[in-house]
Coordinates of C-alpha atoms in Angstrom, one line a residue:
X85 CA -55.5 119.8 25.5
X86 CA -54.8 117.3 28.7
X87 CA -51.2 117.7 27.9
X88 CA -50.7 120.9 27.3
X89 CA -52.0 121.4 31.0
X90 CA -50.4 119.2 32.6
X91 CA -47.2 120.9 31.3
X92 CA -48.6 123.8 32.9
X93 CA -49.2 122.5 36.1
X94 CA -46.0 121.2 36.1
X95 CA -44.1 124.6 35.5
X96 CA -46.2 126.1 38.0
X97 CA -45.6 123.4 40.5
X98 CA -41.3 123.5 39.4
X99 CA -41.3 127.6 40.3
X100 CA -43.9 127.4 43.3
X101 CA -41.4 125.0 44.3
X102 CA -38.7 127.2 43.6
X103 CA -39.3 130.1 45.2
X104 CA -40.5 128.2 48.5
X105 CA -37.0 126.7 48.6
X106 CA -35.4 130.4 48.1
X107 CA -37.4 131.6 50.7
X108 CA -35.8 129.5 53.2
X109 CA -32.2 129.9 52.6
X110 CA -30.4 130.8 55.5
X111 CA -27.2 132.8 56.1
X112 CA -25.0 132.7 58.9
X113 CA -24.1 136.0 60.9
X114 CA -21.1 138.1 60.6
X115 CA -18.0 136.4 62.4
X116 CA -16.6 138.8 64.4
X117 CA -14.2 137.4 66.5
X118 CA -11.1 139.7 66.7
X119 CA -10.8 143.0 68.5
X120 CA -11.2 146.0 65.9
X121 CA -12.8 147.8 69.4
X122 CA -13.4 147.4 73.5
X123 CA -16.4 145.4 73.8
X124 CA -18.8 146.3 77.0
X125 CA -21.6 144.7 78.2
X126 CA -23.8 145.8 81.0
X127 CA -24.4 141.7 82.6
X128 CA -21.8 139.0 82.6
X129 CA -22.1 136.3 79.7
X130 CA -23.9 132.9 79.9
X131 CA -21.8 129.8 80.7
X132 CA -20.6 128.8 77.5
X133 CA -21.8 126.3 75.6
X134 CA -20.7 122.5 75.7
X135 CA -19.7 122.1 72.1
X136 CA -18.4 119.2 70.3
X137 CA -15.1 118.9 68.8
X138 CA -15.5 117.5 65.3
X139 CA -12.9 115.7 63.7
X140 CA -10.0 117.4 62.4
X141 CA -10.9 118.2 58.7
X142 CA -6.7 118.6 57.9
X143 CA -3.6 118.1 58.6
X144 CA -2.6 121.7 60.3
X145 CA -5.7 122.6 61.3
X146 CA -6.5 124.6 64.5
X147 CA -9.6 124.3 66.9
X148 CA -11.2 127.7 67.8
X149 CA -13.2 127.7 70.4
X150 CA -16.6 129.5 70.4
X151 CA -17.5 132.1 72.9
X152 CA -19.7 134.5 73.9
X153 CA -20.1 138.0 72.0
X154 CA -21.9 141.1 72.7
X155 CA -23.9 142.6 69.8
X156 CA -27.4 145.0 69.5
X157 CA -27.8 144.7 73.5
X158 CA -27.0 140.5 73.8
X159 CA -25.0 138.2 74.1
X160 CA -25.0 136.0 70.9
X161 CA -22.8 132.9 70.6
X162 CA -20.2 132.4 67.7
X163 CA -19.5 129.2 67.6
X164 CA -16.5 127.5 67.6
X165 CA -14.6 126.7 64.2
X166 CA -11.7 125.1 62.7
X167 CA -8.9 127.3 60.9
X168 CA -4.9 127.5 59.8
X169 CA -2.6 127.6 61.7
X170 CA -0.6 130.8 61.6
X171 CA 3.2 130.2 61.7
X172 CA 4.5 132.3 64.2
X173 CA 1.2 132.9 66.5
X174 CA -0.8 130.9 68.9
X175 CA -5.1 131.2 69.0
X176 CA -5.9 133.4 72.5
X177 CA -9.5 132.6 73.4
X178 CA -11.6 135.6 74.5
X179 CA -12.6 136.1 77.9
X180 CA -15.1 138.3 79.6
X181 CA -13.4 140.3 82.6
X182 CA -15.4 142.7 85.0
X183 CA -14.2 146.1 85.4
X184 CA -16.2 149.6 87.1
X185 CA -18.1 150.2 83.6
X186 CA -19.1 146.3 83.2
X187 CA -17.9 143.1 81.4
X188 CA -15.1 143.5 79.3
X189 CA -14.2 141.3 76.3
X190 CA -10.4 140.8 75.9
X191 CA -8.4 138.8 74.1
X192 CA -9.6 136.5 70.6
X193 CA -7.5 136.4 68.3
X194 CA -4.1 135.2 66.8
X195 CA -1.4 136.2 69.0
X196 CA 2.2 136.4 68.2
X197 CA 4.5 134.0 70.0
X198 CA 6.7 135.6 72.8
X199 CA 5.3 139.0 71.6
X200 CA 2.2 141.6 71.5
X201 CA 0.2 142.3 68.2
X202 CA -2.9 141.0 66.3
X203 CA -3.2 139.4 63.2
X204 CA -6.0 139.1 61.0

């Protein structure tokens, strides 16, 4: 009889512990660095943050920057990432101009070399 509920305790204990750990799963937000619109916001962006470069995780690899975003009425940061390089295009950092309706985000994204155009 002892065992039998100690076997239950234990199964109970293994799924309480279960779904406690499922309940705190987190998951990052959307990336949504390139243009697919003109982003305006109503006040100019934080000062970015300080962030630290980690070590390059491969050979080719390509240092992104993070920066400042404008999503549901704030500024939310996106920080900065390594990726592959793109033969043929350089990364252009966004930046936050100031224009009669407000702060514009332009730029982000891979840029061709020596031309105009996006690439995803």
């Amino acid at each position: 009889m002892m065992k039998n509920l100690t076997r239950v305790s234990l199964a109970v204990s293994a799924s309480a512990s279960a779904l406690l750990l499922f309940g705190c799963m987190v998951t990052p937000v959307p990336y949504a660095g390139e243009p697919v619109a003109t982003v305006y916001a109503p006040v100019a962006p934080p000062a970015p943050y300080v962030e630290v470069q980690p070590a390059i995780p491969y050979v080719g690899a390509v240092w992104v920057g993070g920066f400042w975003n404008w999503a549901g009425g704030r500024y939310a940061w996106v920080p900065g990432r390594y990726e592959r390089s793109r033969p043929g295009y350089r990364w252009e950092a966004p930046r936050w101009n100031r224009d009669a309706r407000g702060w514009q985000r332009q730029g982000g994204g891979w840029q061709r070399q020596g031309g105009g155009g996006w690439r995803r």
